[in-house]
Amino acid sequence: MSVAKGKLIILAVALLAIALVWGIITTFRLLASQSALHLAQTNLTQTQDELTDARQQVTDLQTSLKTTQDNLTQTQSILTQTQTQLDTTKTALDSTKTQLSETQIQLSITQSQLSSTTSELSTVKTQLTDTQSQLASSMQQITDYEKTMQALGITVHSATTSWTFNGLTWTHNDNAQALNPTWNQLVTFITAR
């Protein structure tokens, strides 16, 4: 019996060892399952947080989309107003072009008239130069006549003297305080008339 008892004890120890090993393996499996469950819970919490963030982002995007749609509506309204203003401006520009064309025609006519007037002015200046030259010659002749008459002892006195030259009548009134003008004074006087 002692051999059978010894086998029985060995068998009991073996069963106990197997049960102990199985318990340890089961405990490790249970710990591993608890760890996996904890990890899954952590992942689930993170996923729920991410889902909350995603929902908030969707809400923000919807708000942003609404704002963008409102802005687009306002922009379309502004574009419509701008198009209307552009059409009005184009009409005004066409009218201005027509007026400019008419003004250019008038300017061309005015330039032609100015050219004609300039030509007439040039002719009048030439005539004035000739008249000034003739006047200077006449003044010199008068001075010579006065000297000749003074040398001959002839005194001529007339309060008013008139003479005609080139179809123009000139009247001279004696002034005891008058002085003979310089050539520049004479030219200034004549051109001022």
Coordinates of C-alpha atoms in Angstrom, one line a residue, residues 97-173:
K97 CA -18.1 109.5 -76.8
T98 CA -20.8 111.1 -78.9
Q99 CA -20.3 114.4 -77.2
L100 CA -16.5 114.1 -77.6
S101 CA -16.9 113.4 -81.3
E102 CA -19.1 116.5 -81.6
T103 CA -16.6 118.5 -79.6
Q104 CA -13.8 117.3 -81.8
I105 CA -15.7 118.5 -84.9
Q106 CA -16.3 121.9 -83.2
L107 CA -12.6 122.0 -82.2
S108 CA -11.6 121.4 -85.8
I109 CA -13.9 124.2 -86.9
T110 CA -12.5 126.5 -84.2
Q111 CA -9.0 125.6 -85.2
S112 CA -9.8 126.5 -88.8
Q113 CA -11.3 129.8 -87.7
L114 CA -8.3 130.4 -85.4
S115 CA -5.9 129.7 -88.4
S116 CA -7.9 132.2 -90.5
T117 CA -7.9 134.8 -87.7
T118 CA -4.2 134.2 -87.2
S119 CA -3.6 134.9 -90.9
E120 CA -5.8 138.0 -90.7
L121 CA -3.9 139.1 -87.6
S122 CA -0.6 138.6 -89.4
T123 CA -1.9 140.8 -92.3
V124 CA -3.1 143.5 -89.8
K125 CA 0.3 143.4 -88.1
T126 CA 2.0 143.9 -91.4
Q127 CA -0.3 146.8 -92.2
L128 CA 0.4 148.2 -88.7
T129 CA 4.1 147.9 -89.3
D130 CA 3.7 149.7 -92.7
T131 CA 1.5 152.4 -91.0
Q132 CA 4.1 152.8 -88.2
S133 CA 6.8 153.2 -90.8
Q134 CA 4.7 155.7 -92.8
L135 CA 3.8 157.5 -89.5
A136 CA 7.5 157.8 -88.5
S137 CA 8.3 159.1 -92.0
S138 CA 5.5 161.6 -91.7
M139 CA 6.6 162.6 -88.2
Q140 CA 10.1 163.1 -89.6
Q141 CA 8.8 165.2 -92.4
I142 CA 6.7 167.3 -90.0
T143 CA 9.8 167.8 -87.8
D144 CA 11.8 168.8 -90.9
Y145 CA 9.0 171.2 -92.0
E146 CA 8.8 172.7 -88.6
K147 CA 12.5 173.3 -88.5
T148 CA 12.4 174.7 -92.0
M149 CA 9.6 177.0 -91.1
Q150 CA 11.3 178.1 -87.9
A151 CA 14.5 178.7 -89.9
L152 CA 12.5 180.9 -92.3
G153 CA 10.9 182.7 -89.3
I154 CA 7.4 181.4 -90.1
T155 CA 5.2 180.7 -87.1
V156 CA 2.2 178.6 -87.6
H157 CA -0.3 178.2 -84.7
S158 CA -3.5 176.3 -84.7
A159 CA -5.2 174.9 -81.8
T160 CA -6.6 172.0 -83.9
T161 CA -5.0 170.5 -87.0
S162 CA -6.6 167.7 -89.0
W163 CA -5.1 165.7 -91.8
T164 CA -6.0 162.6 -93.7
F165 CA -3.7 159.7 -94.5
N166 CA -4.5 156.4 -96.1
G167 CA -8.2 157.1 -95.7
L168 CA -7.9 157.9 -92.0
T169 CA -8.4 161.4 -90.6
W170 CA -6.1 162.5 -87.8
T171 CA -6.8 165.4 -85.6
H172 CA -4.1 167.2 -83.6
N173 CA -4.8 169.5 -80.6

